[in-house]
Amino acid sequence: MPTLATNIKQRPSLKHADDYLSFDQYFALDPNISYLNHAAVSPWPRAAAEAVKRFAQENVVSGAEHYPRWLETEKQLRQRLAKLINVPGTQEIALAKNTSEALSLIAYGLKWQAGDEVVISNQEFPSNRIVWESLARFGVKVVQADITVEDPVVALAKACTDKTRLLSVSSVQYASGLKIDLETLGAACRQRGILLCVDAIQSLGAMPFDQTKIQADFIVADGHKWMMGPEGLALFYVNWKRLEQLQLQQFGWHMVQHRGDYSRSDWSPAVDATRFECGSPNMLGIFTLNASLGVLLGIGMDVICAQLHQRVDYLLQQLDTLPGVTLLSPREVHRRGGIVTFQLAGHEHATLHQHLMQQGVICAHRGGGIRFSPHFYTPKAAIDRAIHILRSKL
């Protein structure tokens, strides 16, 4: 019997209003809440919860008897992460605890010289700012490019000088929702010999990502936002050309080439990206994230992106019906992700956020406004309910 995912893939286009699909079979959200906070922490799909239940039951009944089978799940997760960013194999894929750890492995793995510069945008989440600022002790300077302009890529490129060693930028900015043209930026960095680090936490799981076109040197992303997985597990991609350039900062039994041969007295780092994984894996997180990615990739990132854009379009249309709304996010499809941030005249955003949360509208206050972030499966009713509550405050 064909599944919903199969039927979706067979559809020729998703450009019309009647293509606003229901994904109820994948999720079990409380119908009394409007969940518009995927840019913070996502709910899990049913499959993720079921994977955890099975894993927990197996631990209760037989412990680690089937650990080799668990490693097959870990292998599948690496394959799915590779597919998510469109790279051919898993040799460049490592699993980190979170985005900040992955960024730190980069920052403290590279050899710096006094006078080197790192360029970031002026809209970065603290994770992608603090780690680079911490390098000041080595004489490294952080330069912030103002991307509140017509062409953010041009602004980032202009901020680079002959001292710029690395450019680190979020694929989608956490507060404004501004989407960066990574393909163009990647080409500009390569032309000038500048390393490109992409914090993809606000785009992976929400829209396609093509590393074959972007050619970033590093990609980092936690799994608990648009990938709909747990906290405590992140993608850490290291371009094969940069693998040997990162000095290792953590050591243990897991990061060696001959892992499992405990009788050896000599050791060398693994020849692939697992050299950055010093100890035991987060197996519970692996089972959870693997199941969530199975849902996303089973539906297809093109479908998910199209459905997300429809939700965002609808949200923008409804916000436009409210007097006193000021949009802080881009409207243009090519400049936005799944984040819509706005202000409501006469209302302080922290107080308004508290009211929305009390009414079951799960959202955030970021960047001087209220941040709504639906996902591909968000029903219109959830958006309508949020708009109704906002309207009641007018």
PDB file of C-alpha atoms in Angstrom, residues 128-333:
ATOM      1  CA  ASN A 128      29.315  31.561  15.945  1.00  0.00           C
ATOM      2  CA  ARG A 129      30.783  34.693  17.503  1.00  0.00           C
ATOM      3  CA  ILE A 130      32.162  33.841  20.946  1.00  0.00           C
ATOM      4  CA  VAL A 131      34.364  30.985  19.750  1.00  0.00           C
ATOM      5  CA  TRP A 132      36.145  33.254  17.261  1.00  0.00           C
ATOM      6  CA  GLU A 133      36.420  36.122  19.748  1.00  0.00           C
ATOM      7  CA  SER A 134      38.113  33.723  22.163  1.00  0.00           C
ATOM      8  CA  LEU A 135      41.046  33.557  19.730  1.00  0.00           C
ATOM      9  CA  ALA A 136      42.028  37.127  20.623  1.00  0.00           C
ATOM     10  CA  ARG A 137      44.689  35.641  22.958  1.00  0.00           C
ATOM     11  CA  PHE A 138      46.508  34.467  19.811  1.00  0.00           C
ATOM     12  CA  GLY A 139      46.287  37.856  18.146  1.00  0.00           C
ATOM     13  CA  VAL A 140      43.325  36.905  15.944  1.00  0.00           C
ATOM     14  CA  LYS A 141      40.888  39.695  15.092  1.00  0.00           C
ATOM     15  CA  VAL A 142      37.176  39.182  14.488  1.00  0.00           C
ATOM     16  CA  VAL A 143      35.595  41.427  11.842  1.00  0.00           C
ATOM     17  CA  GLN A 144      31.805  41.753  11.731  1.00  0.00           C
ATOM     18  CA  ALA A 145      30.230  42.524   8.370  1.00  0.00           C
ATOM     19  CA  ASP A 146      26.941  44.424   8.361  1.00  0.00           C
ATOM     20  CA  ILE A 147      24.588  42.223   6.324  1.00  0.00           C
ATOM     21  CA  THR A 148      21.515  44.430   6.749  1.00  0.00           C
ATOM     22  CA  VAL A 149      22.041  45.469   3.139  1.00  0.00           C
ATOM     23  CA  GLU A 150      20.694  44.528  -0.275  1.00  0.00           C
ATOM     24  CA  ASP A 151      23.403  41.945  -0.943  1.00  0.00           C
ATOM     25  CA  PRO A 152      24.784  40.271   2.217  1.00  0.00           C
ATOM     26  CA  VAL A 153      27.316  38.232   0.231  1.00  0.00           C
ATOM     27  CA  VAL A 154      28.890  41.399  -1.151  1.00  0.00           C
ATOM     28  CA  ALA A 155      29.045  42.829   2.359  1.00  0.00           C
ATOM     29  CA  LEU A 156      30.763  39.702   3.676  1.00  0.00           C
ATOM     30  CA  ALA A 157      33.220  39.686   0.779  1.00  0.00           C
ATOM     31  CA  LYS A 158      34.051  43.392   1.267  1.00  0.00           C
ATOM     32  CA  ALA A 159      34.850  42.742   4.920  1.00  0.00           C
ATOM     33  CA  CYS A 160      37.587  40.300   3.896  1.00  0.00           C
ATOM     34  CA  THR A 161      41.161  41.478   3.501  1.00  0.00           C
ATOM     35  CA  ASP A 162      44.466  39.826   2.718  1.00  0.00           C
ATOM     36  CA  LYS A 163      44.616  38.997   6.443  1.00  0.00           C
ATOM     37  CA  THR A 164      41.325  37.093   6.420  1.00  0.00           C
ATOM     38  CA  ARG A 165      41.952  33.428   7.171  1.00  0.00           C
ATOM     39  CA  LEU A 166      38.390  32.189   7.627  1.00  0.00           C
ATOM     40  CA  LEU A 167      34.826  33.349   7.068  1.00  0.00           C
ATOM     41  CA  SER A 168      32.157  31.813   9.293  1.00  0.00           C
ATOM     42  CA  VAL A 169      28.472  32.458   8.640  1.00  0.00           C
ATOM     43  CA  SER A 170      25.078  30.964   9.372  1.00  0.00           C
ATOM     44  CA  SER A 171      23.195  29.610   6.380  1.00  0.00           C
ATOM     45  CA  VAL A 172      20.059  31.250   7.798  1.00  0.00           C
ATOM     46  CA  GLN A 173      20.288  33.899  10.504  1.00  0.00           C
ATOM     47  CA  TYR A 174      18.617  32.863  13.753  1.00  0.00           C
ATOM     48  CA  ALA A 175      16.826  36.157  14.466  1.00  0.00           C
ATOM     49  CA  SER A 176      16.020  37.755  11.114  1.00  0.00           C
ATOM     50  CA  GLY A 177      15.691  34.537   9.127  1.00  0.00           C
ATOM     51  CA  LEU A 178      17.908  35.959   6.374  1.00  0.00           C
ATOM     52  CA  LYS A 179      19.159  33.218   4.058  1.00  0.00           C
ATOM     53  CA  ILE A 180      22.712  33.533   2.719  1.00  0.00           C
ATOM     54  CA  ASP A 181      23.605  32.663  -0.878  1.00  0.00           C
ATOM     55  CA  LEU A 182      26.223  30.097   0.099  1.00  0.00           C
ATOM     56  CA  GLU A 183      27.051  29.017  -3.434  1.00  0.00           C
ATOM     57  CA  THR A 184      28.111  32.535  -4.410  1.00  0.00           C
ATOM     58  CA  LEU A 185      29.874  33.066  -1.102  1.00  0.00           C
ATOM     59  CA  GLY A 186      31.723  29.773  -1.434  1.00  0.00           C
ATOM     60  CA  ALA A 187      33.018  30.750  -4.866  1.00  0.00           C
ATOM     61  CA  ALA A 188      34.212  34.115  -3.537  1.00  0.00           C
ATOM     62  CA  CYS A 189      36.062  32.445  -0.658  1.00  0.00           C
ATOM     63  CA  ARG A 190      37.760  29.923  -2.913  1.00  0.00           C
ATOM     64  CA  GLN A 191      38.866  32.665  -5.284  1.00  0.00           C
ATOM     65  CA  ARG A 192      40.612  34.459  -2.426  1.00  0.00           C
ATOM     66  CA  GLY A 193      41.910  31.401  -0.573  1.00  0.00           C
ATOM     67  CA  ILE A 194      39.674  31.957   2.468  1.00  0.00           C
ATOM     68  CA  LEU A 195      38.301  29.040   4.489  1.00  0.00           C
ATOM     69  CA  LEU A 196      34.492  28.893   4.652  1.00  0.00           C
ATOM     70  CA  CYS A 197      32.714  27.603   7.745  1.00  0.00           C
ATOM     71  CA  VAL A 198      28.924  27.257   7.581  1.00  0.00           C
ATOM     72  CA  ASP A 199      26.699  27.040  10.640  1.00  0.00           C
ATOM     73  CA  ALA A 200      23.790  25.249   8.980  1.00  0.00           C
ATOM     74  CA  ILE A 201      21.676  24.684  12.084  1.00  0.00           C
ATOM     75  CA  GLN A 202      18.844  26.913  10.801  1.00  0.00           C
ATOM     76  CA  SER A 203      18.594  25.279   7.376  1.00  0.00           C
ATOM     77  CA  LEU A 204      19.457  21.568   7.512  1.00  0.00           C
ATOM     78  CA  GLY A 205      16.179  19.685   7.664  1.00  0.00           C
ATOM     79  CA  ALA A 206      14.247  22.654   6.297  1.00  0.00           C
ATOM     80  CA  MET A 207      15.657  23.037   2.795  1.00  0.00           C
ATOM     81  CA  PRO A 208      18.103  21.351   0.423  1.00  0.00           C
ATOM     82  CA  PHE A 209      21.823  21.851   1.029  1.00  0.00           C
ATOM     83  CA  ASP A 210      24.260  21.071  -1.777  1.00  0.00           C
ATOM     84  CA  GLN A 211      27.856  20.873  -0.629  1.00  0.00           C
ATOM     85  CA  THR A 212      28.980  19.935  -4.148  1.00  0.00           C
ATOM     86  CA  LYS A 213      28.028  23.495  -5.179  1.00  0.00           C
ATOM     87  CA  ILE A 214      28.874  25.360  -1.980  1.00  0.00           C
ATOM     88  CA  GLN A 215      32.201  23.572  -1.350  1.00  0.00           C
ATOM     89  CA  ALA A 216      32.457  24.750   2.249  1.00  0.00           C
ATOM     90  CA  ASP A 217      35.490  23.715   4.251  1.00  0.00           C
ATOM     91  CA  PHE A 218      33.441  23.050   7.385  1.00  0.00           C
ATOM     92  CA  ILE A 219      29.730  22.523   8.076  1.00  0.00           C
ATOM     93  CA  VAL A 220      28.290  22.329  11.587  1.00  0.00           C
ATOM     94  CA  ALA A 221      24.711  21.835  12.763  1.00  0.00           C
ATOM     95  CA  ASP A 222      22.919  20.546  15.846  1.00  0.00           C
ATOM     96  CA  GLY A 223      20.146  18.036  15.215  1.00  0.00           C
ATOM     97  CA  HIS A 224      17.473  19.430  17.528  1.00  0.00           C
ATOM     98  CA  LYS A 225      16.079  22.197  15.347  1.00  0.00           C
ATOM     99  CA  TRP A 226      14.851  21.624  11.774  1.00  0.00           C
ATOM    100  CA  MET A 227      16.269  18.077  11.695  1.00  0.00           C
ATOM    101  CA  MET A 228      13.786  17.322  14.484  1.00  0.00           C
ATOM    102  CA  GLY A 229      16.182  15.242  16.552  1.00  0.00           C
ATOM    103  CA  PRO A 230      17.468  15.388  20.133  1.00  0.00           C
ATOM    104  CA  GLU A 231      19.786  17.853  21.777  1.00  0.00           C
ATOM    105  CA  GLY A 232      23.304  16.564  22.315  1.00  0.00           C
ATOM    106  CA  LEU A 233      24.168  15.393  18.801  1.00  0.00           C
ATOM    107  CA  ALA A 234      25.438  17.429  15.860  1.00  0.00           C
ATOM    108  CA  LEU A 235      26.832  17.113  12.364  1.00  0.00           C
ATOM    109  CA  PHE A 236      30.488  18.071  11.993  1.00  0.00           C
ATOM    110  CA  TYR A 237      31.589  18.005   8.348  1.00  0.00           C
ATOM    111  CA  VAL A 238      35.245  18.520   7.500  1.00  0.00           C
ATOM    112  CA  ASN A 239      36.209  18.836   3.856  1.00  0.00           C
ATOM    113  CA  TRP A 240      38.736  16.131   3.030  1.00  0.00           C
ATOM    114  CA  LYS A 241      41.283  18.791   2.004  1.00  0.00           C
ATOM    115  CA  ARG A 242      41.177  20.257   5.538  1.00  0.00           C
ATOM    116  CA  LEU A 243      41.233  17.043   7.556  1.00  0.00           C
ATOM    117  CA  GLU A 244      44.966  17.110   8.242  1.00  0.00           C
ATOM    118  CA  GLN A 245      44.979  20.875   8.815  1.00  0.00           C
ATOM    119  CA  LEU A 246      42.997  20.617  12.048  1.00  0.00           C
ATOM    120  CA  GLN A 247      45.188  19.821  15.023  1.00  0.00           C
ATOM    121  CA  LEU A 248      43.518  17.345  17.339  1.00  0.00           C
ATOM    122  CA  GLN A 249      42.449  18.725  20.708  1.00  0.00           C
ATOM    123  CA  GLN A 250      40.734  15.661  22.173  1.00  0.00           C
ATOM    124  CA  PHE A 251      42.071  12.129  22.470  1.00  0.00           C
ATOM    125  CA  GLY A 252      40.677   8.756  23.435  1.00  0.00           C
ATOM    126  CA  TRP A 253      40.006   5.196  22.411  1.00  0.00           C
ATOM    127  CA  HIS A 254      37.449   6.064  19.737  1.00  0.00           C
ATOM    128  CA  MET A 255      39.453   8.473  17.564  1.00  0.00           C
ATOM    129  CA  VAL A 256      42.209   6.022  16.569  1.00  0.00           C
ATOM    130  CA  GLN A 257      42.657   4.190  13.299  1.00  0.00           C
ATOM    131  CA  HIS A 258      42.651   0.710  14.839  1.00  0.00           C
ATOM    132  CA  ARG A 259      39.605   1.210  17.024  1.00  0.00           C
ATOM    133  CA  GLY A 260      38.686  -1.943  18.916  1.00  0.00           C
ATOM    134  CA  ASP A 261      42.197  -3.399  18.964  1.00  0.00           C
ATOM    135  CA  TYR A 262      42.754  -2.710  22.640  1.00  0.00           C
ATOM    136  CA  SER A 263      45.981  -4.675  22.869  1.00  0.00           C
ATOM    137  CA  ARG A 264      47.921  -2.281  20.620  1.00  0.00           C
ATOM    138  CA  SER A 265      50.386   0.005  22.379  1.00  0.00           C
ATOM    139  CA  ASP A 266      50.884   2.232  19.335  1.00  0.00           C
ATOM    140  CA  TRP A 267      48.156   4.377  17.821  1.00  0.00           C
ATOM    141  CA  SER A 268      47.462   6.915  15.126  1.00  0.00           C
ATOM    142  CA  PRO A 269      44.433   9.108  14.426  1.00  0.00           C
ATOM    143  CA  ALA A 270      41.702   7.693  12.221  1.00  0.00           C
ATOM    144  CA  VAL A 271      42.205   8.602   8.589  1.00  0.00           C
ATOM    145  CA  ASP A 272      38.665   9.968   8.294  1.00  0.00           C
ATOM    146  CA  ALA A 273      36.595  12.502  10.248  1.00  0.00           C
ATOM    147  CA  THR A 274      35.972  10.075  13.109  1.00  0.00           C
ATOM    148  CA  ARG A 275      39.372  11.292  14.387  1.00  0.00           C
ATOM    149  CA  PHE A 276      37.390  14.134  15.976  1.00  0.00           C
ATOM    150  CA  GLU A 277      35.264  11.714  18.044  1.00  0.00           C
ATOM    151  CA  CYS A 278      37.400  10.972  21.065  1.00  0.00           C
ATOM    152  CA  GLY A 279      35.108   8.740  23.118  1.00  0.00           C
ATOM    153  CA  SER A 280      31.936   6.690  23.324  1.00  0.00           C
ATOM    154  CA  PRO A 281      29.124   7.744  20.987  1.00  0.00           C
ATOM    155  CA  ASN A 282      25.786   9.199  22.052  1.00  0.00           C
ATOM    156  CA  MET A 283      23.962   6.043  21.008  1.00  0.00           C
ATOM    157  CA  LEU A 284      20.579   7.174  22.309  1.00  0.00           C
ATOM    158  CA  GLY A 285      20.867  10.387  20.305  1.00  0.00           C
ATOM    159  CA  ILE A 286      22.024   8.413  17.274  1.00  0.00           C
ATOM    160  CA  PHE A 287      18.903   6.250  17.300  1.00  0.00           C
ATOM    161  CA  THR A 288      16.679   9.300  17.698  1.00  0.00           C
ATOM    162  CA  LEU A 289      18.238  11.545  15.052  1.00  0.00           C
ATOM    163  CA  ASN A 290      18.539   8.659  12.616  1.00  0.00           C
ATOM    164  CA  ALA A 291      14.793   8.023  12.861  1.00  0.00           C
ATOM    165  CA  SER A 292      13.961  11.715  12.396  1.00  0.00           C
ATOM    166  CA  LEU A 293      16.188  11.995   9.333  1.00  0.00           C
ATOM    167  CA  GLY A 294      14.571   8.852   7.968  1.00  0.00           C
ATOM    168  CA  VAL A 295      11.245  10.700   7.988  1.00  0.00           C
ATOM    169  CA  LEU A 296      12.661  13.873   6.413  1.00  0.00           C
ATOM    170  CA  LEU A 297      14.626  12.122   3.681  1.00  0.00           C
ATOM    171  CA  GLY A 298      11.763   9.713   3.053  1.00  0.00           C
ATOM    172  CA  ILE A 299       9.484  12.636   2.272  1.00  0.00           C
ATOM    173  CA  GLY A 300      12.231  14.447   0.374  1.00  0.00           C
ATOM    174  CA  MET A 301      13.916  17.772   1.031  1.00  0.00           C
ATOM    175  CA  ASP A 302      12.436  19.382  -2.090  1.00  0.00           C
ATOM    176  CA  VAL A 303       8.940  18.560  -0.858  1.00  0.00           C
ATOM    177  CA  ILE A 304       9.733  19.699   2.674  1.00  0.00           C
ATOM    178  CA  CYS A 305      11.152  22.997   1.415  1.00  0.00           C
ATOM    179  CA  ALA A 306       8.138  23.637  -0.825  1.00  0.00           C
ATOM    180  CA  GLN A 307       5.724  22.876   1.995  1.00  0.00           C
ATOM    181  CA  LEU A 308       7.653  25.071   4.419  1.00  0.00           C
ATOM    182  CA  HIS A 309       7.570  27.989   1.989  1.00  0.00           C
ATOM    183  CA  GLN A 310       3.819  27.582   1.686  1.00  0.00           C
ATOM    184  CA  ARG A 311       3.463  27.773   5.458  1.00  0.00           C
ATOM    185  CA  VAL A 312       5.663  30.862   5.598  1.00  0.00           C
ATOM    186  CA  ASP A 313       3.727  32.471   2.718  1.00  0.00           C
ATOM    187  CA  TYR A 314       0.469  31.851   4.541  1.00  0.00           C
ATOM    188  CA  LEU A 315       1.884  33.197   7.809  1.00  0.00           C
ATOM    189  CA  LEU A 316       3.071  36.368   6.075  1.00  0.00           C
ATOM    190  CA  GLN A 317      -0.327  36.849   4.441  1.00  0.00           C
ATOM    191  CA  GLN A 318      -2.061  36.547   7.789  1.00  0.00           C
ATOM    192  CA  LEU A 319       0.346  38.884   9.536  1.00  0.00           C
ATOM    193  CA  ASP A 320      -0.363  41.451   6.816  1.00  0.00           C
ATOM    194  CA  THR A 321      -4.004  41.515   7.943  1.00  0.00           C
ATOM    195  CA  LEU A 322      -2.977  42.805  11.374  1.00  0.00           C
ATOM    196  CA  PRO A 323      -2.544  46.574  11.794  1.00  0.00           C
ATOM    197  CA  GLY A 324       0.673  47.644  13.436  1.00  0.00           C
ATOM    198  CA  VAL A 325       2.806  44.681  12.373  1.00  0.00           C
ATOM    199  CA  THR A 326       6.372  45.425  11.288  1.00  0.00           C
ATOM    200  CA  LEU A 327       8.162  42.547   9.583  1.00  0.00           C
ATOM    201  CA  LEU A 328      11.816  42.093  10.526  1.00  0.00           C
ATOM    202  CA  SER A 329      12.422  39.136   8.178  1.00  0.00           C
ATOM    203  CA  PRO A 330      12.830  39.081   4.389  1.00  0.00           C
ATOM    204  CA  ARG A 331       9.737  38.435   2.281  1.00  0.00           C
ATOM    205  CA  GLU A 332      11.515  37.204  -0.838  1.00  0.00           C
ATOM    206  CA  VAL A 333      11.627  33.418  -1.095  1.00  0.00           C
TER     207      VAL A 333
END
